[in-house]
PDB file of N, CA and C in Angstrom:
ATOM      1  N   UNK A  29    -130.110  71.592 -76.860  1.00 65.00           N
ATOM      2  CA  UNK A  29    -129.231  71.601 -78.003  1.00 65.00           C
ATOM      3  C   UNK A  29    -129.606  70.498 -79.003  1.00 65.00           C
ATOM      4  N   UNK A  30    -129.536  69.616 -78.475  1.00 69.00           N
ATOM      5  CA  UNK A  30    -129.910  68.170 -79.491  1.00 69.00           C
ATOM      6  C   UNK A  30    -131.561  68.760 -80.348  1.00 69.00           C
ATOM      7  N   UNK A  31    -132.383  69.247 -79.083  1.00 77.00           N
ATOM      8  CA  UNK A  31    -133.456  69.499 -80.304  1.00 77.00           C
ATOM      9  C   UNK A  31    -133.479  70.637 -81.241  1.00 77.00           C
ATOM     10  N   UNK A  32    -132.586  71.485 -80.997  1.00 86.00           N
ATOM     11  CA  UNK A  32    -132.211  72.720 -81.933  1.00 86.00           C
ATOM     12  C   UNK A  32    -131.502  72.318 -83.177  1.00 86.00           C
ATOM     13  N   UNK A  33    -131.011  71.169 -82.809  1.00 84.00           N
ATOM     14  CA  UNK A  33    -130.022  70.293 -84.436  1.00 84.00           C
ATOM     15  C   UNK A  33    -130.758  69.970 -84.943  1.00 84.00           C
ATOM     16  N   UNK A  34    -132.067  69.216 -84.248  1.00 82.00           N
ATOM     17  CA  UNK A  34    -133.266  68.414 -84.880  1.00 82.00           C
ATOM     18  C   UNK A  34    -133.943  69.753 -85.847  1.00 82.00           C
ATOM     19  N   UNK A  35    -134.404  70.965 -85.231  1.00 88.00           N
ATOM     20  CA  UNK A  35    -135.271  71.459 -86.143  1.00 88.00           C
ATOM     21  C   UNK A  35    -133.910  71.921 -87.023  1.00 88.00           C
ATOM     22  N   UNK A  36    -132.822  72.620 -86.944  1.00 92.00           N
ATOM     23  CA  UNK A  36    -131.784  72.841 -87.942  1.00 92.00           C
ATOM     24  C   UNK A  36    -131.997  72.003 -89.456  1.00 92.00           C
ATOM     25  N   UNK A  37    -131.845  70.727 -88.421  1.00 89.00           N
ATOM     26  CA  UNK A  37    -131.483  69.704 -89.474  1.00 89.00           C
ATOM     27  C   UNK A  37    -132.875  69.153 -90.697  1.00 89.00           C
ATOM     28  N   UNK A  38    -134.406  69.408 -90.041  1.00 89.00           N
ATOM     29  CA  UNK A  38    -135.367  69.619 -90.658  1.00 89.00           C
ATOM     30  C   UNK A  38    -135.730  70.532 -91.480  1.00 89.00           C
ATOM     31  N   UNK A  39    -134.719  72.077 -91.029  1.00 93.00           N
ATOM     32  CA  UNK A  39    -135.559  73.067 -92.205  1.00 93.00           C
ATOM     33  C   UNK A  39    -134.325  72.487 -93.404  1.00 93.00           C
ATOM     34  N   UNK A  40    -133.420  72.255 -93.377  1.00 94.00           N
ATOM     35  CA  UNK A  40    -131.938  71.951 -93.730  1.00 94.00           C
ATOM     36  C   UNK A  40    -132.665  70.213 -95.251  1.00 94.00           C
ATOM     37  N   UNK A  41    -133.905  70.199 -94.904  1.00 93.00           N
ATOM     38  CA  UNK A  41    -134.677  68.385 -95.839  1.00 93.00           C
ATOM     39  C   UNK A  41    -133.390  67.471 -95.284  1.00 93.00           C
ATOM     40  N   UNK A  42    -133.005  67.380 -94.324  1.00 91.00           N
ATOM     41  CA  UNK A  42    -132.324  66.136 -93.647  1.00 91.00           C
ATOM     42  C   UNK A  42    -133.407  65.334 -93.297  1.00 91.00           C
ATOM     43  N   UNK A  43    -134.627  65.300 -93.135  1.00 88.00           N
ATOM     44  CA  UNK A  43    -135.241  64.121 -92.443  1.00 88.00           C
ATOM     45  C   UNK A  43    -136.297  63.695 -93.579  1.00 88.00           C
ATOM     46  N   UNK A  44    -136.377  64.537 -94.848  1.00 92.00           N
ATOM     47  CA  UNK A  44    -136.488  64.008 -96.287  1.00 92.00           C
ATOM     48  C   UNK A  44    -135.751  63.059 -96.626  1.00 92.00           C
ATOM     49  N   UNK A  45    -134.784  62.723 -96.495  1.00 93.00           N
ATOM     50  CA  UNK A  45    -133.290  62.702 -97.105  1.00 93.00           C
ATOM     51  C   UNK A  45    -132.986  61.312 -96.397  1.00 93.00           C
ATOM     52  N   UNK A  46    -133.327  61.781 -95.313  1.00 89.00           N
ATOM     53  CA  UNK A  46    -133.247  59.899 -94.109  1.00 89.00           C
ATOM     54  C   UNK A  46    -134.549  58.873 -94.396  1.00 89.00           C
ATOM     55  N   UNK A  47    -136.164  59.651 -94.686  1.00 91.00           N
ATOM     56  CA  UNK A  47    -136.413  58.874 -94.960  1.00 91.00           C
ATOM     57  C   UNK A  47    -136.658  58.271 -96.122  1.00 91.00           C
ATOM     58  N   UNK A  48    -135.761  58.807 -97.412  1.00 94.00           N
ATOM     59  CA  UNK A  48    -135.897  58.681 -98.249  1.00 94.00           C
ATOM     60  C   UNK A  48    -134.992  57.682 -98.301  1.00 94.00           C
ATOM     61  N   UNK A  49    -133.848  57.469 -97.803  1.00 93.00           N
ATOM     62  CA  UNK A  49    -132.688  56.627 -98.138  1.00 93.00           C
ATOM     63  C   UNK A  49    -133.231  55.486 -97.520  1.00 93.00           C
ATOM     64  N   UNK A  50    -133.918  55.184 -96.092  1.00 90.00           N
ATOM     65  CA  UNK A  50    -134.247  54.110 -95.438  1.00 90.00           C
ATOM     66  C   UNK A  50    -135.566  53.344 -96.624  1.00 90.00           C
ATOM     67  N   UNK A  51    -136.098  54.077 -97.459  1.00 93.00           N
ATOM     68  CA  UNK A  51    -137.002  53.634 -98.181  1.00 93.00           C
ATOM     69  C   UNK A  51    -136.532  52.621 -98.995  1.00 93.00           C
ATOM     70  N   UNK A  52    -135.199  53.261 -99.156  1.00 94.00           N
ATOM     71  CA  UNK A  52    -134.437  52.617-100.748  1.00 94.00           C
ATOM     72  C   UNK A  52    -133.284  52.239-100.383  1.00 94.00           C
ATOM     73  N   UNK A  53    -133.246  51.822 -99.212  1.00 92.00           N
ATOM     74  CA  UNK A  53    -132.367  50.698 -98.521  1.00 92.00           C
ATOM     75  C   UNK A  53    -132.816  49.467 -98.998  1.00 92.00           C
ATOM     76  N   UNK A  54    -132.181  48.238 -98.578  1.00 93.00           N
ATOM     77  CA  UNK A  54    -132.270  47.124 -98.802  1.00 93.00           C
ATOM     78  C   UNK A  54    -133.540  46.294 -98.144  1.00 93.00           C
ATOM     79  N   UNK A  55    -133.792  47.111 -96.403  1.00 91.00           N
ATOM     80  CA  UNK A  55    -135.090  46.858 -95.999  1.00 91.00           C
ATOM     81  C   UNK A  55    -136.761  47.227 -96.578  1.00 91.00           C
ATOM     82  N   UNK A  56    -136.177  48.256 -97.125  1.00 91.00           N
ATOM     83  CA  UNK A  56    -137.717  49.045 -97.691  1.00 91.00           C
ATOM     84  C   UNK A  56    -138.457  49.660 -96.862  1.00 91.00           C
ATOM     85  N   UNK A  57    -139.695  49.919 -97.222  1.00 92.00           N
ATOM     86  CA  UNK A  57    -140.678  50.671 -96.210  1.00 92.00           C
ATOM     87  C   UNK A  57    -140.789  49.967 -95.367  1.00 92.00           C
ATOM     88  N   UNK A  58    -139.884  48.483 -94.338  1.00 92.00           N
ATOM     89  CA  UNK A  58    -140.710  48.285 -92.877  1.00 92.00           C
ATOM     90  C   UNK A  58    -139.588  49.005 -92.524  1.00 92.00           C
ATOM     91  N   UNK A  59    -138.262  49.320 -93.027  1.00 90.00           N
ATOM     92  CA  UNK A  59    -137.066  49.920 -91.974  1.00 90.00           C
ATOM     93  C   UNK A  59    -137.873  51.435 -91.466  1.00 90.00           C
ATOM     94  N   UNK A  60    -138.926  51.894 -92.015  1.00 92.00           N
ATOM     95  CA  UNK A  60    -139.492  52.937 -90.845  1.00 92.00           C
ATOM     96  C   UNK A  60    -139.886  52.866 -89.952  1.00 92.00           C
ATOM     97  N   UNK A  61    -140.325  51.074 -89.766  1.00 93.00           N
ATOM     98  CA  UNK A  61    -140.655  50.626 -88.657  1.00 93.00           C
ATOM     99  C   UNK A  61    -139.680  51.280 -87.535  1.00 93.00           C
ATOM    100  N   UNK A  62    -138.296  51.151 -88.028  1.00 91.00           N
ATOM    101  CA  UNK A  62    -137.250  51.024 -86.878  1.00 91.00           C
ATOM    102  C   UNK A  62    -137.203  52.279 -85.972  1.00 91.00           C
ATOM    103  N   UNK A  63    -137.422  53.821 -87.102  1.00 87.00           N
ATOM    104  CA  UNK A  63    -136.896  54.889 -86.995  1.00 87.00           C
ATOM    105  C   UNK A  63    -137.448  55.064 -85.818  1.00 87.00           C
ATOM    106  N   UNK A  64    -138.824  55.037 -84.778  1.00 89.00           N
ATOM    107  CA  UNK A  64    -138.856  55.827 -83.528  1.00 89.00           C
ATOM    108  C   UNK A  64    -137.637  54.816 -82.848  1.00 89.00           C
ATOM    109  N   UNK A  65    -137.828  53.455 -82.561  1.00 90.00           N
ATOM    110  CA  UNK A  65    -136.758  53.375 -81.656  1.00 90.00           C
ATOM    111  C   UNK A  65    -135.505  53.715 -81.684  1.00 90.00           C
ATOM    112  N   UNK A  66    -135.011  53.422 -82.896  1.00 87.00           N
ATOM    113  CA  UNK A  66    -133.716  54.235 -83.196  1.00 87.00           C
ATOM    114  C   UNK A  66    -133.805  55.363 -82.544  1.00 87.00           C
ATOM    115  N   UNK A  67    -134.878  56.530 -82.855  1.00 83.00           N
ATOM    116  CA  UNK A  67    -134.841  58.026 -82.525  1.00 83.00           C
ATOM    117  C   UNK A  67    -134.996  57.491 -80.658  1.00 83.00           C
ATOM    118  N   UNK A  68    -135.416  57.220 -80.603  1.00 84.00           N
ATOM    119  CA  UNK A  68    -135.897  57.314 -79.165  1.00 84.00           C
ATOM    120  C   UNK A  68    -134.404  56.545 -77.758  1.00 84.00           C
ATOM    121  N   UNK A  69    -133.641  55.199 -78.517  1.00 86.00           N
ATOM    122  CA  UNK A  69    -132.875  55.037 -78.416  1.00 86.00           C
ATOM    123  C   UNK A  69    -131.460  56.537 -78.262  1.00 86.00           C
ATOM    124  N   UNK A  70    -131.976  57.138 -79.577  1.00 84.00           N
ATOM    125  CA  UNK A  70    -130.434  58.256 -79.505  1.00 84.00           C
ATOM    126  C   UNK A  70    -131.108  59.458 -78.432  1.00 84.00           C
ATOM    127  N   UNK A  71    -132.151  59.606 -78.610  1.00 83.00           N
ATOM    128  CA  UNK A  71    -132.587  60.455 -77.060  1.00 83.00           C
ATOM    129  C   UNK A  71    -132.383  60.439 -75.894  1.00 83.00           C
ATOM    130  N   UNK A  72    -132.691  58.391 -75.571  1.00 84.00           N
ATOM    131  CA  UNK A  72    -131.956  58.514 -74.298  1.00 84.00           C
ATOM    132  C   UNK A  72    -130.054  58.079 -73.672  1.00 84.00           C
ATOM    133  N   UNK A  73    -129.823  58.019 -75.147  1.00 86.00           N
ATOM    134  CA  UNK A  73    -128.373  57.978 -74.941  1.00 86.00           C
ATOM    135  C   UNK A  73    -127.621  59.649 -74.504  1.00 86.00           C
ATOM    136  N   UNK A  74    -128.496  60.692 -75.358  1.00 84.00           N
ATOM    137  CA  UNK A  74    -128.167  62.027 -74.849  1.00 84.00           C
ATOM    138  C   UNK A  74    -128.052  62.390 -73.222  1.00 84.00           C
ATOM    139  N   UNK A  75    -129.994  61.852 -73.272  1.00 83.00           N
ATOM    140  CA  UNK A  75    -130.195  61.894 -71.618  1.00 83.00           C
ATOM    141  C   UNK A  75    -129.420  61.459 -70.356  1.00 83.00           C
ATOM    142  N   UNK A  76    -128.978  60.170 -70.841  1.00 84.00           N
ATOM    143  CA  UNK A  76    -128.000  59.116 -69.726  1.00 84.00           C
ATOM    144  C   UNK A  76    -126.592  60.131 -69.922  1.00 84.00           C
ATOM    145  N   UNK A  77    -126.051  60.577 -70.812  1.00 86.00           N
ATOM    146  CA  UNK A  77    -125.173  61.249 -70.800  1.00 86.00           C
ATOM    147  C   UNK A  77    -124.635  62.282 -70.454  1.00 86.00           C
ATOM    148  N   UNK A  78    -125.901  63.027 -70.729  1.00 85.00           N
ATOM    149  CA  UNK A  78    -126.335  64.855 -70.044  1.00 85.00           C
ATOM    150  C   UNK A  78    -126.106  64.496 -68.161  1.00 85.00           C
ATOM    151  N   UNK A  79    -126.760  63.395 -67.803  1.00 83.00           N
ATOM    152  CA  UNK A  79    -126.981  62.920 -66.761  1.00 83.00           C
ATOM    153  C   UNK A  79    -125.401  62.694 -65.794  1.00 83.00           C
ATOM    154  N   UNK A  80    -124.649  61.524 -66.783  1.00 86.00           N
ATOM    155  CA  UNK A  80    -123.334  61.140 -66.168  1.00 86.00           C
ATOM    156  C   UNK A  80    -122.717  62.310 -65.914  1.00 86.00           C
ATOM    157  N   UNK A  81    -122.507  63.242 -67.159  1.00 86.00           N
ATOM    158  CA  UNK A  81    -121.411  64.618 -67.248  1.00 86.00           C
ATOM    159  C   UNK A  81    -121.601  65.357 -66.406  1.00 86.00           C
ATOM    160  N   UNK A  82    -123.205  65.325 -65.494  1.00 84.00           N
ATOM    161  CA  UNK A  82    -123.687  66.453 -64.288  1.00 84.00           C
ATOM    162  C   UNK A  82    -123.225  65.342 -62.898  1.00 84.00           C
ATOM    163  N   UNK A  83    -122.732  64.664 -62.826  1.00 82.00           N
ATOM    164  CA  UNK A  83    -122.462  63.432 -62.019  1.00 82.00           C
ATOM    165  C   UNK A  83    -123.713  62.830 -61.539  1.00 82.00           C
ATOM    166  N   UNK A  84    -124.673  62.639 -62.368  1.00 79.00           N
ATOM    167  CA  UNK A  84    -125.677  61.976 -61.725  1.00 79.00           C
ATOM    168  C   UNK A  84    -126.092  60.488 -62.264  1.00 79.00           C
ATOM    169  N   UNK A  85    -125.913  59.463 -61.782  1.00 82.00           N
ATOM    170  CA  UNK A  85    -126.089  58.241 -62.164  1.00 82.00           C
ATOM    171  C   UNK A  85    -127.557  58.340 -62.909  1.00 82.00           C
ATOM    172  N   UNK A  86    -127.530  57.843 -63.896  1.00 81.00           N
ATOM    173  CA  UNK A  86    -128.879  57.683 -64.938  1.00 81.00           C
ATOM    174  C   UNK A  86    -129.326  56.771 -64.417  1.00 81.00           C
ATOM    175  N   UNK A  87    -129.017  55.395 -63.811  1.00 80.00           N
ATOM    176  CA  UNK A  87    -129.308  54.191 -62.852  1.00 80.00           C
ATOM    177  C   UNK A  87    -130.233  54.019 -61.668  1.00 80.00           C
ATOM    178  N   UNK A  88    -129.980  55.752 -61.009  1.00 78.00           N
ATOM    179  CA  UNK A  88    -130.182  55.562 -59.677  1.00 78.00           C
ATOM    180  C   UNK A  88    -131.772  56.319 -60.104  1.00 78.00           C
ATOM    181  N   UNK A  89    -133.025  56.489 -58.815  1.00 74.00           N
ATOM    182  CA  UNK A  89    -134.046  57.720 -59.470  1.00 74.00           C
ATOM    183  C   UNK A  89    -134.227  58.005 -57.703  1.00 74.00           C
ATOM    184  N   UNK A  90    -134.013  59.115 -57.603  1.00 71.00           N
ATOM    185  CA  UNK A  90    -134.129  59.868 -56.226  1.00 71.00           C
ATOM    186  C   UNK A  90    -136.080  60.271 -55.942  1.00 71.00           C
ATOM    187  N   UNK A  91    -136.093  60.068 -54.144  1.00 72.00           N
ATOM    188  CA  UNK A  91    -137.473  59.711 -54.042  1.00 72.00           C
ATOM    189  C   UNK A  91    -138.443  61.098 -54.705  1.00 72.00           C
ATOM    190  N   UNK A  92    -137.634  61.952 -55.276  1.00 70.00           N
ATOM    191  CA  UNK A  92    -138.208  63.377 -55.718  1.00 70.00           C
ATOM    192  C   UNK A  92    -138.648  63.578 -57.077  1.00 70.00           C
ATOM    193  N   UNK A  93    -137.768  62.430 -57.783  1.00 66.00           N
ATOM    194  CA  UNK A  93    -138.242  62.759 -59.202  1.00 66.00           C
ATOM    195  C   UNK A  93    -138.486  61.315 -60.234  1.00 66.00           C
ATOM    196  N   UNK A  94    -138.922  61.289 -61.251  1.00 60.00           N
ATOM    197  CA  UNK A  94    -138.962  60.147 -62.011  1.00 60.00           C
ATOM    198  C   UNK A  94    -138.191  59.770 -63.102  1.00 60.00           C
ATOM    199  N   UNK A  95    -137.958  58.704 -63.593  1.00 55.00           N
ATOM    200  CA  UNK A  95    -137.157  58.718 -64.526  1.00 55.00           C
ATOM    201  C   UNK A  95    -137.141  58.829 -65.975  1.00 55.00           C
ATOM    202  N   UNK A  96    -136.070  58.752 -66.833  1.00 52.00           N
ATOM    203  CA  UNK A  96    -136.457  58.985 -68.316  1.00 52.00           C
ATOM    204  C   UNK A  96    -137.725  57.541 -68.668  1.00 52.00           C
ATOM    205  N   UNK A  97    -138.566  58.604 -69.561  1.00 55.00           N
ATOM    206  CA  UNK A  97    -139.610  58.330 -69.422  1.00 55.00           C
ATOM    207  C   UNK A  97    -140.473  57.465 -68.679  1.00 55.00           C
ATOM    208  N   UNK A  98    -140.931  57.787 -67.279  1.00 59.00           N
ATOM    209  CA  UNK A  98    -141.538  56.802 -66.899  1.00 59.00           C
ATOM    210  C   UNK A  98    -140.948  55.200 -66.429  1.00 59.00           C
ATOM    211  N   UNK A  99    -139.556  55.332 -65.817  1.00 64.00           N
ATOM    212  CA  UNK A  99    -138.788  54.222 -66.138  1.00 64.00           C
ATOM    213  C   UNK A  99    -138.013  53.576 -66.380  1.00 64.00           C
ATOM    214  N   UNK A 100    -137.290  55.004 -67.173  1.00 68.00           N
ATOM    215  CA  UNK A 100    -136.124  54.519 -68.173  1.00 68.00           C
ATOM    216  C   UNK A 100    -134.477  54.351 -67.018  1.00 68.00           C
ATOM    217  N   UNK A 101    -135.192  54.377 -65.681  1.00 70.00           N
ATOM    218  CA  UNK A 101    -133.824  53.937 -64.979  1.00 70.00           C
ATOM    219  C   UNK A 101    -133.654  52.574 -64.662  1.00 70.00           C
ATOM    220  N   UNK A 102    -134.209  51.672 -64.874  1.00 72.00           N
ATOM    221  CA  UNK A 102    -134.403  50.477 -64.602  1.00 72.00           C
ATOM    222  C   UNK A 102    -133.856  50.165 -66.468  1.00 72.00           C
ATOM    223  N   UNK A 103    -134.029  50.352 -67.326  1.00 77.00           N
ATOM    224  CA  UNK A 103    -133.375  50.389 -68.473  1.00 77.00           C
ATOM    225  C   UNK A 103    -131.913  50.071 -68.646  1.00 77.00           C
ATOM    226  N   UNK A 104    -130.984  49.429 -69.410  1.00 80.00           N
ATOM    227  CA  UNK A 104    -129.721  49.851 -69.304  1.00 80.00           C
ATOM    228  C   UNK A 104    -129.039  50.897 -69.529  1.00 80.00           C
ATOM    229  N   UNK A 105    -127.844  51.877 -69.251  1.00 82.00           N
ATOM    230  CA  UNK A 105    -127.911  52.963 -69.384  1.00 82.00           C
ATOM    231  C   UNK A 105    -126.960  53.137 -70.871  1.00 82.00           C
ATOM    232  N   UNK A 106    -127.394  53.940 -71.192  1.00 82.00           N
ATOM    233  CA  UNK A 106    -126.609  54.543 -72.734  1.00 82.00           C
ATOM    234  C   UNK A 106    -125.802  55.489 -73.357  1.00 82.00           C
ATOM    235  N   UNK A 107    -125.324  55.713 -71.845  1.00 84.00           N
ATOM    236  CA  UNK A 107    -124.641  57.407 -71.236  1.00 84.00           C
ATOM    237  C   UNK A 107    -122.814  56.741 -72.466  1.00 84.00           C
ATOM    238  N   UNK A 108    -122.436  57.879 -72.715  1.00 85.00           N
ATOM    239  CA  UNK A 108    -121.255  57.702 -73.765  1.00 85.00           C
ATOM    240  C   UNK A 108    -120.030  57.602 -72.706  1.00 85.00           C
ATOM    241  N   UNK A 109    -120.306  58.022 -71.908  1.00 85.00           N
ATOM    242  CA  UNK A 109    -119.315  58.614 -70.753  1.00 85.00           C
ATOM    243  C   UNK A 109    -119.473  58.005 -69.469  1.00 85.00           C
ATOM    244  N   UNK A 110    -118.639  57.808 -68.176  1.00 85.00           N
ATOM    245  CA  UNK A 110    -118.661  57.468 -66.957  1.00 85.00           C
ATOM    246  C   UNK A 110    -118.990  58.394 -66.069  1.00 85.00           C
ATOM    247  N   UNK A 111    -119.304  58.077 -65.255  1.00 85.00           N
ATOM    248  CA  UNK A 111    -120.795  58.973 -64.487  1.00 85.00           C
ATOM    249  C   UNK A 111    -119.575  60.033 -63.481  1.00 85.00           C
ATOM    250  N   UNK A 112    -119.804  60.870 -63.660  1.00 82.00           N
ATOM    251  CA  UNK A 112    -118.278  62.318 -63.320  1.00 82.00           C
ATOM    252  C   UNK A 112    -118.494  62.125 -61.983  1.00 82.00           C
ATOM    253  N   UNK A 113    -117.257  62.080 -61.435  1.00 79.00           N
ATOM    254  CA  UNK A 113    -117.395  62.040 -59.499  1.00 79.00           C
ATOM    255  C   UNK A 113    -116.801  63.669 -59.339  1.00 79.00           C
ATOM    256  N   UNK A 114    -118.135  64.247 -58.854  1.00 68.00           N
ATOM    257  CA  UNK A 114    -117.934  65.644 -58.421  1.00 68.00           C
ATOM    258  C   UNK A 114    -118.231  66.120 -57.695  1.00 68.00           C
ATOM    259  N   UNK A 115    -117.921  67.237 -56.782  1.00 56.00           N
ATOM    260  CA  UNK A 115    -118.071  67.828 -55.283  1.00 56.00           C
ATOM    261  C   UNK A 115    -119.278  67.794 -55.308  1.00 56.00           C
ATOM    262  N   UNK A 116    -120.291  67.462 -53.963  1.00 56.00           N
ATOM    263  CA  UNK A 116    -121.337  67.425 -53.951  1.00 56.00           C
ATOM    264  C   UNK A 116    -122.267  68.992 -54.148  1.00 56.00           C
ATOM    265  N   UNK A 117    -123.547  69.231 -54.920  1.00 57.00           N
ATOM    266  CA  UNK A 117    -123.732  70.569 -54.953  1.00 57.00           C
ATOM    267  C   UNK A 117    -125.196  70.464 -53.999  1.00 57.00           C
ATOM    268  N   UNK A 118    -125.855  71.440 -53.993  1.00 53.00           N
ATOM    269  CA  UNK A 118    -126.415  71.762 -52.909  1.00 53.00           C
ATOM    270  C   UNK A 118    -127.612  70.961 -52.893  1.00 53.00           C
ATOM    271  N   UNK A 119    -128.177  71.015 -54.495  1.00 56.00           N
ATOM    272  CA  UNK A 119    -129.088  69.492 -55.025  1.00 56.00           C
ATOM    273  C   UNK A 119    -129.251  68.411 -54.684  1.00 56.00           C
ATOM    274  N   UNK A 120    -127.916  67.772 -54.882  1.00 54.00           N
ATOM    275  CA  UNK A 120    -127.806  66.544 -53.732  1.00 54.00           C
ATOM    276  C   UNK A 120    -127.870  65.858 -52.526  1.00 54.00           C
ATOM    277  N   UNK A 121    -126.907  67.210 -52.076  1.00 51.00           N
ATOM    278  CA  UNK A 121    -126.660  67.142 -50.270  1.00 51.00           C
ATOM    279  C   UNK A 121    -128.110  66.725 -49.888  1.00 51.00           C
ATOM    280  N   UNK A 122    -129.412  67.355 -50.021  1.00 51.00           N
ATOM    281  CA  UNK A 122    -130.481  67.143 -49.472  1.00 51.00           C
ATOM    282  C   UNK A 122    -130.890  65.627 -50.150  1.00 51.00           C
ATOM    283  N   UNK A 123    -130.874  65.196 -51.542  1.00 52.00           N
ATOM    284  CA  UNK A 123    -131.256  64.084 -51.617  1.00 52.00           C
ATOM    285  C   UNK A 123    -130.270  62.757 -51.115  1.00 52.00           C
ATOM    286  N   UNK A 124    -129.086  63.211 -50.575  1.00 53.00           N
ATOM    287  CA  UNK A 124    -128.410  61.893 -50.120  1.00 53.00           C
ATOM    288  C   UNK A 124    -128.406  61.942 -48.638  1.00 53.00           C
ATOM    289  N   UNK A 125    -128.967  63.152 -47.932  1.00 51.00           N
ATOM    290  CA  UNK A 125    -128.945  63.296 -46.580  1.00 51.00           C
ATOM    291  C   UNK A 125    -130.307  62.486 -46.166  1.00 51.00           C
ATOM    292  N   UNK A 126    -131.517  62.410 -47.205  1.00 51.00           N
ATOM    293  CA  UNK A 126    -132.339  61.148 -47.285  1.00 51.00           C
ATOM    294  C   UNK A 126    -132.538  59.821 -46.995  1.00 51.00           C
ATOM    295  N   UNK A 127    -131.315  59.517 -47.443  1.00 54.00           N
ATOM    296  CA  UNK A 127    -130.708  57.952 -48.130  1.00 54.00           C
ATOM    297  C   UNK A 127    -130.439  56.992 -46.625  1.00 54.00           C
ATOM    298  N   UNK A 128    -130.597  56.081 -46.493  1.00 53.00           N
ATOM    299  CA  UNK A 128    -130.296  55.484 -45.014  1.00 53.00           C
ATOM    300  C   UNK A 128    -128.927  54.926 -45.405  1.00 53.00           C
ATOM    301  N   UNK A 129    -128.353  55.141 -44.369  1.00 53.00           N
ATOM    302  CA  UNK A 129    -126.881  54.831 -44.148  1.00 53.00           C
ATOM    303  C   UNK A 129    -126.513  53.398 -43.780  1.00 53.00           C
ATOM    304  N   UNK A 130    -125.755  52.901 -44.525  1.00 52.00           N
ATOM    305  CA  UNK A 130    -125.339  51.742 -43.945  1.00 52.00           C
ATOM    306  C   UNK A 130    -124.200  51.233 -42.588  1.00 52.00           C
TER     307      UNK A 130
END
């Protein structure tokens, strides 16, 4: 969804329009400097979020898969929301039946 707004919002000259205003902001042409992290920042705030709402800690990275990009669980997380406590689904069961018990 988020990248379907993105091209929306591109055929739409929204990203004319952004970098036209950041030009003729008060910073000038280095505030383009900013725009990937910014962009990349609101990506993984989606991600950490998409993440919490499925109850899956953005924090944690299970021995099966890796994290946003390369990492990004060791990152602080940027999720909008608190990480949903929900019945376990069948996904899990196997990755927490993994986990050594204390």
């Amino acid at each position: 969804v988020p990248f379907c707004a993105f091209c929306y919002g591109h055929s739409r000259g929204v990203t004319t329009r952004v970098v036209e205003r950041v030009v003729k902001s008060p910073v000038g042409v280095y505030g383009l400097l900013a725009l990937p992290f910014l962009t990349l920042g609101m990506e993984k705030s989606i991600y950490d979020t998409v993440q919490s709402w499925q109850g899956l800690d953005p924090n944690v990275v299970p021995a099966d898969r890796g994290g946003f990009p390369s990492g990004g669980s060791s990152l602080p997380s940027f999720s909008l929301i608190p990480v949903r406590k929900i019945a376990r689904r069948l996904t899990q069961a196997a990755i927490e039946q993994n986990e050594p018990k204390e």
